[in-house]
Structures are given as structure tokens and as C-alpha cells.
Coordinates of C-alpha atoms and ligand atoms in Angstrom, one line a residue:
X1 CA 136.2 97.8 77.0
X2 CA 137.9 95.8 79.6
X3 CA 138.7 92.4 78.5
X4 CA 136.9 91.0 81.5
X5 CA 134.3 92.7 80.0
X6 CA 134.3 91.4 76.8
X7 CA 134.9 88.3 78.6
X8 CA 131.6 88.7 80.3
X9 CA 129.6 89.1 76.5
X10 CA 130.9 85.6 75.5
X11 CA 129.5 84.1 78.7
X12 CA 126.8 81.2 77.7
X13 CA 123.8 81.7 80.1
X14 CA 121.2 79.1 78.6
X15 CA 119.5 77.0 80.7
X16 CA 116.9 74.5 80.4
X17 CA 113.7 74.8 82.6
X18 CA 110.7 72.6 82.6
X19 CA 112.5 70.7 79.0
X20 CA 112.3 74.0 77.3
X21 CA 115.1 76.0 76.4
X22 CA 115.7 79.3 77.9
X23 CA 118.0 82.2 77.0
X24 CA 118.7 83.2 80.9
X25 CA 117.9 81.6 84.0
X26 CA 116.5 85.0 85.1
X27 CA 112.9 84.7 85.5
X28 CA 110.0 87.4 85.8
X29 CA 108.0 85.7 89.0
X30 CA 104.0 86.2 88.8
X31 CA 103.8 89.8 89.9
X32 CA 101.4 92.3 88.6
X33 CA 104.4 93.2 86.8
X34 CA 104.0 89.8 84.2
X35 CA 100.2 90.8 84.4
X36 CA 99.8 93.8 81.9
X37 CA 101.4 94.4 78.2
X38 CA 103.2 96.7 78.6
X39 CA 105.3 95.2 81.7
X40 CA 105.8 92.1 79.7
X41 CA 106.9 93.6 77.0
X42 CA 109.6 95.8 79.0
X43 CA 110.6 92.6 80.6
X44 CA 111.2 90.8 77.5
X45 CA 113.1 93.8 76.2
X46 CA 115.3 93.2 79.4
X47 CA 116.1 89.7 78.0
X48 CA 114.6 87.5 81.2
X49 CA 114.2 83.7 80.3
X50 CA 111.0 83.1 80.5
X51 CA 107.5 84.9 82.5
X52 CA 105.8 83.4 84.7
X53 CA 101.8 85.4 84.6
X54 CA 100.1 86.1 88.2
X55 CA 98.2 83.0 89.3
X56 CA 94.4 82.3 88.5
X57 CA 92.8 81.7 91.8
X58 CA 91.3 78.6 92.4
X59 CA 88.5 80.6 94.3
X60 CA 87.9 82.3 91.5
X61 CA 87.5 80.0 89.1
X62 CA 85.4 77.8 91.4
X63 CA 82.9 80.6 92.0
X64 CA 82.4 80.9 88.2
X65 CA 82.4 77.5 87.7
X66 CA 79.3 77.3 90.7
X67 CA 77.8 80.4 89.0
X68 CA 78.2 78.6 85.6
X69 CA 76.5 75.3 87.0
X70 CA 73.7 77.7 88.5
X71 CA 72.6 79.0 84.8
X72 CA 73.2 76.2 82.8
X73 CA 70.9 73.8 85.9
X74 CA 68.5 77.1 85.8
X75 CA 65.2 75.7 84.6
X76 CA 66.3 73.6 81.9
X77 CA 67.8 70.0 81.3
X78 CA 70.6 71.1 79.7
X79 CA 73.2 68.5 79.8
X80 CA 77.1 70.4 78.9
X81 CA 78.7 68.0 77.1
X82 CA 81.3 70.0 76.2
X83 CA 83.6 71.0 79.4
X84 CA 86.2 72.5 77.9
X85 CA 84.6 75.7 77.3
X86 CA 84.7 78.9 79.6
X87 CA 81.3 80.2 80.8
X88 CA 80.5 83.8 80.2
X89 CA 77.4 84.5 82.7
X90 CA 77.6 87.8 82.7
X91 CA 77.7 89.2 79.7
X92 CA 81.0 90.2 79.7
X93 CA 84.4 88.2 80.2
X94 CA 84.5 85.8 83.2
X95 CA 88.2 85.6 85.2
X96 CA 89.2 82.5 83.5
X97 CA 88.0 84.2 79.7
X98 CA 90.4 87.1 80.7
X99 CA 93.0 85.0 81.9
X100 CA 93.1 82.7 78.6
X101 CA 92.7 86.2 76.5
X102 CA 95.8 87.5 78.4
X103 CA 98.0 84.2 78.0
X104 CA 97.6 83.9 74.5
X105 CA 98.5 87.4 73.7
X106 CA 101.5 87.0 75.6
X107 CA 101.9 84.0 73.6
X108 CA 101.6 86.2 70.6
X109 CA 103.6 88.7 71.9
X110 CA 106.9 87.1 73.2
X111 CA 109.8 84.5 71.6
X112 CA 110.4 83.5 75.7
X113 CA 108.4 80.6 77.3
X114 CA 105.1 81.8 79.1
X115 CA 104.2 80.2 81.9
X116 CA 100.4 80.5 83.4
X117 CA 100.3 80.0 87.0
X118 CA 97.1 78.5 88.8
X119 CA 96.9 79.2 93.1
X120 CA 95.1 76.4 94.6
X121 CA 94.5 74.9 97.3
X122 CA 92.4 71.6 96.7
X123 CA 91.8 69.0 93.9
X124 CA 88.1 69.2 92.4
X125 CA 86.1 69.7 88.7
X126 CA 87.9 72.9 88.7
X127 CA 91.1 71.6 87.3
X128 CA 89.9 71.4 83.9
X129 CA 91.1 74.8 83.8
X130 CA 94.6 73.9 83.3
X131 CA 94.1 71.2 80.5
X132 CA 92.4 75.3 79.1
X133 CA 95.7 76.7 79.6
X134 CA 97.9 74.0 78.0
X135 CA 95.3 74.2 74.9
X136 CA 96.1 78.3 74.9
X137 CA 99.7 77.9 74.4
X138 CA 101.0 77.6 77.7
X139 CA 104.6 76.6 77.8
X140 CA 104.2 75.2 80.8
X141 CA 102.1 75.5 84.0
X142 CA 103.1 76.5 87.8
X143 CA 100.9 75.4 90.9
X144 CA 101.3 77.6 93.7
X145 CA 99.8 75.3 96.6
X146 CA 99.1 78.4 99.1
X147 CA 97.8 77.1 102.2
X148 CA 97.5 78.2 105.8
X149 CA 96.8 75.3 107.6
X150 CA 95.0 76.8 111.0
X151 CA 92.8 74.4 111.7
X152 CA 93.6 71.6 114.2
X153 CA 91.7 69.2 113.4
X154 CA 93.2 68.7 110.2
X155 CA 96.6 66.5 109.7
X156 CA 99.0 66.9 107.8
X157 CA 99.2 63.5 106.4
X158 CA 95.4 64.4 104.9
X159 CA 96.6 67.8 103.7
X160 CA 100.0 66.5 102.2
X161 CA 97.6 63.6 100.4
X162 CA 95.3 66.2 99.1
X163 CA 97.7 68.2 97.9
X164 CA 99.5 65.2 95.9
X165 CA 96.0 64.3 94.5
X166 CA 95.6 68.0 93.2
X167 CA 99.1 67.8 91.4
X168 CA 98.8 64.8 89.4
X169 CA 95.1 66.1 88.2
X170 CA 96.9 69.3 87.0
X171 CA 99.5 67.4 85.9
X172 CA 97.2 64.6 84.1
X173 CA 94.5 67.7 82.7
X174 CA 97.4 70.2 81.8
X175 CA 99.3 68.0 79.0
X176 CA 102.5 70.7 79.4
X177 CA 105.1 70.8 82.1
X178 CA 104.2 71.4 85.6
X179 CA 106.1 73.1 88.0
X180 CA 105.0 73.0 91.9
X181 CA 105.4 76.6 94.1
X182 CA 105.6 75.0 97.4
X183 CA 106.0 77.1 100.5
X184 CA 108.5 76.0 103.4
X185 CA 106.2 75.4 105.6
X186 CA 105.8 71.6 105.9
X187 CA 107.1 69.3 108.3
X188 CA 109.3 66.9 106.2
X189 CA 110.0 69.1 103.1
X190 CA 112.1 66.6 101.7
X191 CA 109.8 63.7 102.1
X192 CA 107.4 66.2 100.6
X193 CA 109.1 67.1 97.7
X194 CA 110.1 63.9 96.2
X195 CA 106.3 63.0 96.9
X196 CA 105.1 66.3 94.4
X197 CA 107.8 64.8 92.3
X198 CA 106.4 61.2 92.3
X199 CA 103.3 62.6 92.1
X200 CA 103.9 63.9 88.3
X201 CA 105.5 67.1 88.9
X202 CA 108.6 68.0 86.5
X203 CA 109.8 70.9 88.7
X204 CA 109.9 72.7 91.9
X205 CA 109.8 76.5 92.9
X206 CA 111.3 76.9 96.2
X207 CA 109.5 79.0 97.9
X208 CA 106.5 80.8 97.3
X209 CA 106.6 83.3 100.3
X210 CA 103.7 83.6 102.7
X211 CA 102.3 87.3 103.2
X212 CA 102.1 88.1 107.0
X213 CA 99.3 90.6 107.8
X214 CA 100.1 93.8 110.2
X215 CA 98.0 95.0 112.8
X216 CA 96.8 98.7 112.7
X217 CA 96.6 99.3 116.3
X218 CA 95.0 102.8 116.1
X219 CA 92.0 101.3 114.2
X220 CA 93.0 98.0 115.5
X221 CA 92.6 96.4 112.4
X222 CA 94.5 93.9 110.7
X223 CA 95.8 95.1 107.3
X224 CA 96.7 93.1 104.8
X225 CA 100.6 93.6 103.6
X226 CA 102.5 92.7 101.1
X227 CA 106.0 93.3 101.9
X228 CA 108.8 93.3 99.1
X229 CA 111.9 90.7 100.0
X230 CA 115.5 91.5 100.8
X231 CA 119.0 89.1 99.7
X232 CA 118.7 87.9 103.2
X233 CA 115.3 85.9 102.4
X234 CA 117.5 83.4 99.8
X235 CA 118.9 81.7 102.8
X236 CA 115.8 79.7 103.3
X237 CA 115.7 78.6 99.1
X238 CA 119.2 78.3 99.0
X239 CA 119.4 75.7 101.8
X240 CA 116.5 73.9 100.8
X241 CA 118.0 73.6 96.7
X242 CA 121.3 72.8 97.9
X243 CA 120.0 69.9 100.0
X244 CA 117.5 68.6 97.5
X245 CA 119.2 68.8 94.3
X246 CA 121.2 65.9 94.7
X247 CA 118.3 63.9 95.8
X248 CA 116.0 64.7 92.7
X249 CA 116.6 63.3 89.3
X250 CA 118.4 65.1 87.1
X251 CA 115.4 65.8 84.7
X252 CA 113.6 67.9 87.8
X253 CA 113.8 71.2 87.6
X254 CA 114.3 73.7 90.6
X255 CA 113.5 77.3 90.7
X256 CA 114.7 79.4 93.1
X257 CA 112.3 82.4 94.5
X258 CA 112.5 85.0 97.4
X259 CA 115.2 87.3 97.8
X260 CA 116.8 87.4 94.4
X261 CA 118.2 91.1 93.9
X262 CA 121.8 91.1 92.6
X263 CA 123.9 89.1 89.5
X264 CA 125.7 87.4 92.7
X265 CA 122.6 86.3 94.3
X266 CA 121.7 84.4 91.0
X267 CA 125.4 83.1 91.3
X268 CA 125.0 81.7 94.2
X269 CA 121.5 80.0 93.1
X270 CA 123.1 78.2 89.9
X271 CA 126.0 77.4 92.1
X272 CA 123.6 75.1 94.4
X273 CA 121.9 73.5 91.6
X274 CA 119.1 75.5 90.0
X275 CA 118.0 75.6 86.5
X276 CA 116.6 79.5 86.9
X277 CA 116.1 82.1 89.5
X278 CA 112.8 83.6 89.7
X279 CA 112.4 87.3 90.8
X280 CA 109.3 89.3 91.6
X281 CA 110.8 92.4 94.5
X282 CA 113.6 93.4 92.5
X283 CA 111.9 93.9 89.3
X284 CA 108.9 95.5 91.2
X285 CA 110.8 98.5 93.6
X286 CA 113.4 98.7 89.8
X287 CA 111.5 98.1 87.0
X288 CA 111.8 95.3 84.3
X289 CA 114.5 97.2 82.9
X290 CA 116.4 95.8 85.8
X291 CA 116.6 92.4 84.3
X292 CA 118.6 93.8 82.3
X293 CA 121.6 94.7 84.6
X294 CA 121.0 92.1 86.6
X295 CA 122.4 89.6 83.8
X296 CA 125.3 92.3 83.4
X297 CA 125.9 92.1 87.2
X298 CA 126.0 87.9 86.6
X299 CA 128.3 88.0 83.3
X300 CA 130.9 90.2 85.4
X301 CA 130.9 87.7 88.0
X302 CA 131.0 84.3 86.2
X303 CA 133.9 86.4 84.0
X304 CA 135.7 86.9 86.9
X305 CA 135.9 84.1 87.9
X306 CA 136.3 82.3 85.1
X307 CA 132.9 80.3 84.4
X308 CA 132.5 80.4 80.6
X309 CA 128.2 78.7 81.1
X310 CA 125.5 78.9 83.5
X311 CA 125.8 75.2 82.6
X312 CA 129.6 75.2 84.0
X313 CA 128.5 77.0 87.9
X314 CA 125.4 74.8 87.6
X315 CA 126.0 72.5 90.9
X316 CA 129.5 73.2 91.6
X317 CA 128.1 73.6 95.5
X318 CA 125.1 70.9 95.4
X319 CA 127.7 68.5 94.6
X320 CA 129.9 69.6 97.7
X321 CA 126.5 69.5 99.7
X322 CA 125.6 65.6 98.3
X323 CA 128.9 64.6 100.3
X324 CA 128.8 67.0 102.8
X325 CA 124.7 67.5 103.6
X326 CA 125.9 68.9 107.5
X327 CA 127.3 72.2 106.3
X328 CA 123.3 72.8 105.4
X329 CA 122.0 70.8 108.2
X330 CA 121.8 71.2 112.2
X331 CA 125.4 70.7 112.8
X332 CA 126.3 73.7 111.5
X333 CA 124.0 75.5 113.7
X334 CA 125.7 75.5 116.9
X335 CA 128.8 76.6 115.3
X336 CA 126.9 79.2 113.1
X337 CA 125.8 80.8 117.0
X338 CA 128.7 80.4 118.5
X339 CA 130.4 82.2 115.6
X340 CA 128.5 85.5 116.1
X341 CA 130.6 88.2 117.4
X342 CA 130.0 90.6 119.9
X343 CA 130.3 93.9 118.0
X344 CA 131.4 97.3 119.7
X345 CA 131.5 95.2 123.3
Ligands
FMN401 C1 102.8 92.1 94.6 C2 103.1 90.6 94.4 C3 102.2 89.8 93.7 C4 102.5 88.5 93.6 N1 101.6 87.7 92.9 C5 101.8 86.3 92.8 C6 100.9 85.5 92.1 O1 99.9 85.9 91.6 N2 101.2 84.1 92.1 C7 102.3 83.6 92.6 O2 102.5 82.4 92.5 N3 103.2 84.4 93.2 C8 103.0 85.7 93.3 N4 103.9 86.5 94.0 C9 105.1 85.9 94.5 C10 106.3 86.1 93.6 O3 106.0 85.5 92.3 C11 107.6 85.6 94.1 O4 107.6 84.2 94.2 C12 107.9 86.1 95.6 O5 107.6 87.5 95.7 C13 109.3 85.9 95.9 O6 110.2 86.5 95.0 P1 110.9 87.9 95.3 O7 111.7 87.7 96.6 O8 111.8 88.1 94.1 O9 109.8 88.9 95.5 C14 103.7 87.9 94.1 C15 104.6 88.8 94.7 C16 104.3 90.1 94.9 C17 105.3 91.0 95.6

């Protein structure tokens, strides 16, 4: 064994996330990977952090919760004093039943923080559900605001405020942590994010990525697609972390998501300020076991180059960016053009 290698064993890789204590700052992202047993399981054999399960749809849970309004109004003057129970109208389990069933036998089943995920769009009655998932043992919860805004007549001022209404219910309901998946796509994402922050959140993911449809032009159809990341989709998270991390307190956590594949990419993600690195790709097109190497990959590197803690690389760049925001910002941009060379010309 080399001695950078032995090096690389001693190298402390906690983290905190949310306030709770984490082993790694690698991450299993909601995939249909953190969605069935026996994927867990392999990933906490791999020695990730924490897992973060695949989102229950606000949709979905509003459809029950309209289909569980329709049988309890049905003929009767039932009043349902009791909200914090999930209907079962059919018989069998409803979403939300099977989503609390699978959270607390991951709970059961794994020493790392689980982390239920809810996908919404809009505040309403239907955020009981995450006071539900703090009460099953989440260790925290993560609110993926997915929206395609497409409709013109709406601003984004009113769809900025809607949103912020939404987190503090979740926030207020859920009684655990609450980190907020927030896409790029907003106009001031600064202004933005310290306004999720204000408005109760105690982390950010940056960024939950948008899935583009293709066009099947011989049925000429458009097909959904979901495509798997690359490295080269970190630039947008990386920028955005470096840029905010100095502007949020201390106590609020950033994950990092989209385009995490190698122990250098997570290097370069605690080196800008991040608490963890959430993956979804990689561990999909690999396996879980590829957690595993992954944290080999980042123990070589820190060795090497002589960071003893995750704690240690933490921020060495975010601080760098605090004094000097333009090396993320548009002056670098003309520069970054003029830089490109001409190859084989
Ligand atoms: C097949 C698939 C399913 C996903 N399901 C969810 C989900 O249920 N909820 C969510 O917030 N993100 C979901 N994501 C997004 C991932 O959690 C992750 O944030 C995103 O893929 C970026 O990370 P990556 O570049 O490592 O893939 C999904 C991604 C993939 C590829």
C-alpha cells in the first residue's frame, strides 16, 4: 500500500447537512435507484451520506386528497376531525400510504439520514403531507419546486410569492429540516434564494435539472426523455454555490446536483462551499456500488494534495469568490470567448 494511500484512509469526510451528521458528503439523489430495497440497501453498503427517496407528487397526493374528500362528503355528514391520517379509498394502499410504508422501512433499514422528498408546485391543504413525513421518521424533508412557467399571463413576482408561501407551510407542517430543489431557471436567483431562505428553508439543492422532451419526427410525436447528466452540467451548480455561499448564513446548507460523476468533481463542489454532493446519473448508468469508488476517487485526491477533512477543502474557493465575485460573473465572459482556440486551423 502506497503511503498516499494509506494517507487517503485517514482522510475525515464528515460533513453536516441539514444539522444532522453525515459520514460522506456523497449523496444518493431521488432516483428510482433510492426507491426500492434493495437499491437502498446496495447504496448504503457503498457508504453514501445520506438518501434522498424519489419525490411524492403533489398531483398525486392532491388527487387522493380530492378523491378522499369525495367519499368521506359522499352522502353522509361526516365531519374528519382527524387530518393527519392517509385515506385508503380503494381498498388497497393509496400513494401517500405507500410512500409513508416505504420511508419508514428505510428508516428501519439504514444508520444514514433518510430524506423524503415532496415535488410541488403550489401551496394548498395538501401540505399536511409533510407534517406525515416528519411524524414517519424523516430526517429531513426536500421540496423540489418543479415548474414550467409557460403561461404569459402569469409574473414572476406572483409565482416567486407562491412559491415562498408553499415553503414556509412545508417548513411550518414538516417540524424536520427542509431543504429547497430549486431549478436555475429564475430571473434573480440570488434574490430568490435568500427569499427561500428567509422564507424558513435550512438548505438549498442547486439544481434540480429540467427534463427536455424530444420530438419523434417519424411519428411526429413528442417523447418524453429523460436524459442522464455529464461533468460538464456542474458548471451551472458550481457557479451558482460559489456565488451564493458567501452570501448565506453559515447554518444554510447547500447541496450540489447535476453532473457529479468523479471523486474530483465532488472536490471541486466542497471546494466552493457545499456541505454534500448529490448524485443521481452516476449511480444510475454504474450502480450504487459506485459510491463506493467514488469516495476512493475523493480520498486519493484530498491525499494528494494534502487536505486531511472534507471540513479543511470546505470553502477554500467560495472564499476566493466572496472577494473576487467577477471570476464567476460576466466579466469573465468575454475573456472566457476570447480565450477559445481555434483547433486544427
Ligand atoms: C430517472 C431519474 C429520476 C429522478 N427522480 C427524481 C425525483 O423523484 N425527485 C427529484 O427531486 N429528483 C429526481 N431526479 C433528479 C435527481 O435527483 C438529480 O437531482 C438530477 O438527476 C441531477 O443529478 P445527476 O446529474 O447526478 O443525475 C431524478 C433523476 C433521474 C435521472
Amino acid at each position: 500500500m502506497s503511503s498516499t494511500h494509506f494517507a487517503a484512509q485517514t482522510v475525515d469526510l464528515s460533513t453536516s447537512y441539514l444539522g444532522l451528521p453525515l459520514s460522506s458528503p456523497i449523496v444518493a439523489s431521488a432516483s428510482p435507484l433510492t426507491g426500492e430495497p434493495d437499491g437502498l440497501r446496495r447504496l448504503a453498503e457503498a457508504g453514501v451520506g445520506a438518501v434522498v427517496l424519489p419525490s411524492l407528487f403533489e398531483e398525486e397526493v392532491a388527487a387522493e386528497e380530492a378523491g378522499f374528500v369525495a367519499a368521506t362528503e359522499a352522502g353522509t355528514d361526516i365531519f374528519h376531525e382527524a387530518l393527519d391520517y392517509f385515506p385508503d379509498l380503494s381498498g388497497g394502499l393509496g400513494v401517500a400510504d405507500r410512500y409513508l410504508a416505504d420511508l419508514e422501512r428505510a428508516k428501519t433499514e439504514l444508520e444514514s439520514p433518510v430524506i423524503a422528498s415532496l415535488n410541488a408546485t403550489s401551496a394548498g391543504g395538501w401540505t399536511r403531507y409533510a407534517r406525515l413525513l416528519g411524524r414517519a421518521g424523516a430526517d429531513a424533508i426536500e421540496l423540489n419546486l418543479y415548474f414550467v412557467s409557460a403561461d404569459p399571463h402569469r409574473r414572476a413576482a406572483d409565482i416567486e410569492a407562491e412559491q415562498l408561501e408553499l415553503v414556509a407551510e412545508v417548513r411550518r407542517a414538516s417540524g424536520v429540516p427542509v431543504a429547497v430543489k430549486l431549478s436555475p431557471f429564475y430571473t434573480a436567483i440570488a434574490n430568490f434564494a435568500g427569499a427561500v431562505v428567509g422564507a424558513g428553508a435550512d438548505g438549498l439543492v442547486l439544481f434540480n435539472r429540467f427534463y427536455q422532451p424530444d420530438i419523434d419526427l417519424e411519428a411526429m410525436a413528442v417523447l418524453p426523455k429523460v436524459s442522464l447528466s455529464r461533468s460538464a452540467d456542474m458548471g451551472l451548480p458550481l457557479r451558482w454555490t460559489a456565488l451564493l455561499r458567501p452570501q448565506l448564513p453559515a447554518t444554510v446548507s447547500i447541496g450540489l446536483t447535476s453532473g457529479v460523476h468523479t471523486g474530483t468533481d465532488v472536490a471541486k463542489a466542497l471546494a466552493v462551499g457545499v456541505d454534500v454532493v448529490m448524485l443521481a446519473s452516476e449511480l444510475l448508468a454504474n450502480g450504487p456500488e459506485r459510491a463506493s469508488s467514488l469516495e476512493l476517487e475523493l480520498r486519493d485526491w484530498m491525499a494528494e494534495h494534502e487536505y486531511s477533512s472534507a471540513k479543511e477543502l470546505r470553502g477554500s474557493l467560495s472564499a476566493a469568490s466572496a472577494e473576487r465575485p467577477e471570476a464567476f460573473e460576466r466579466a469573465n465572459y468575454m475573456r472566457t470567448l476570447r480565450s477559445f482556440e481555434l483547433l486544427g486551423r
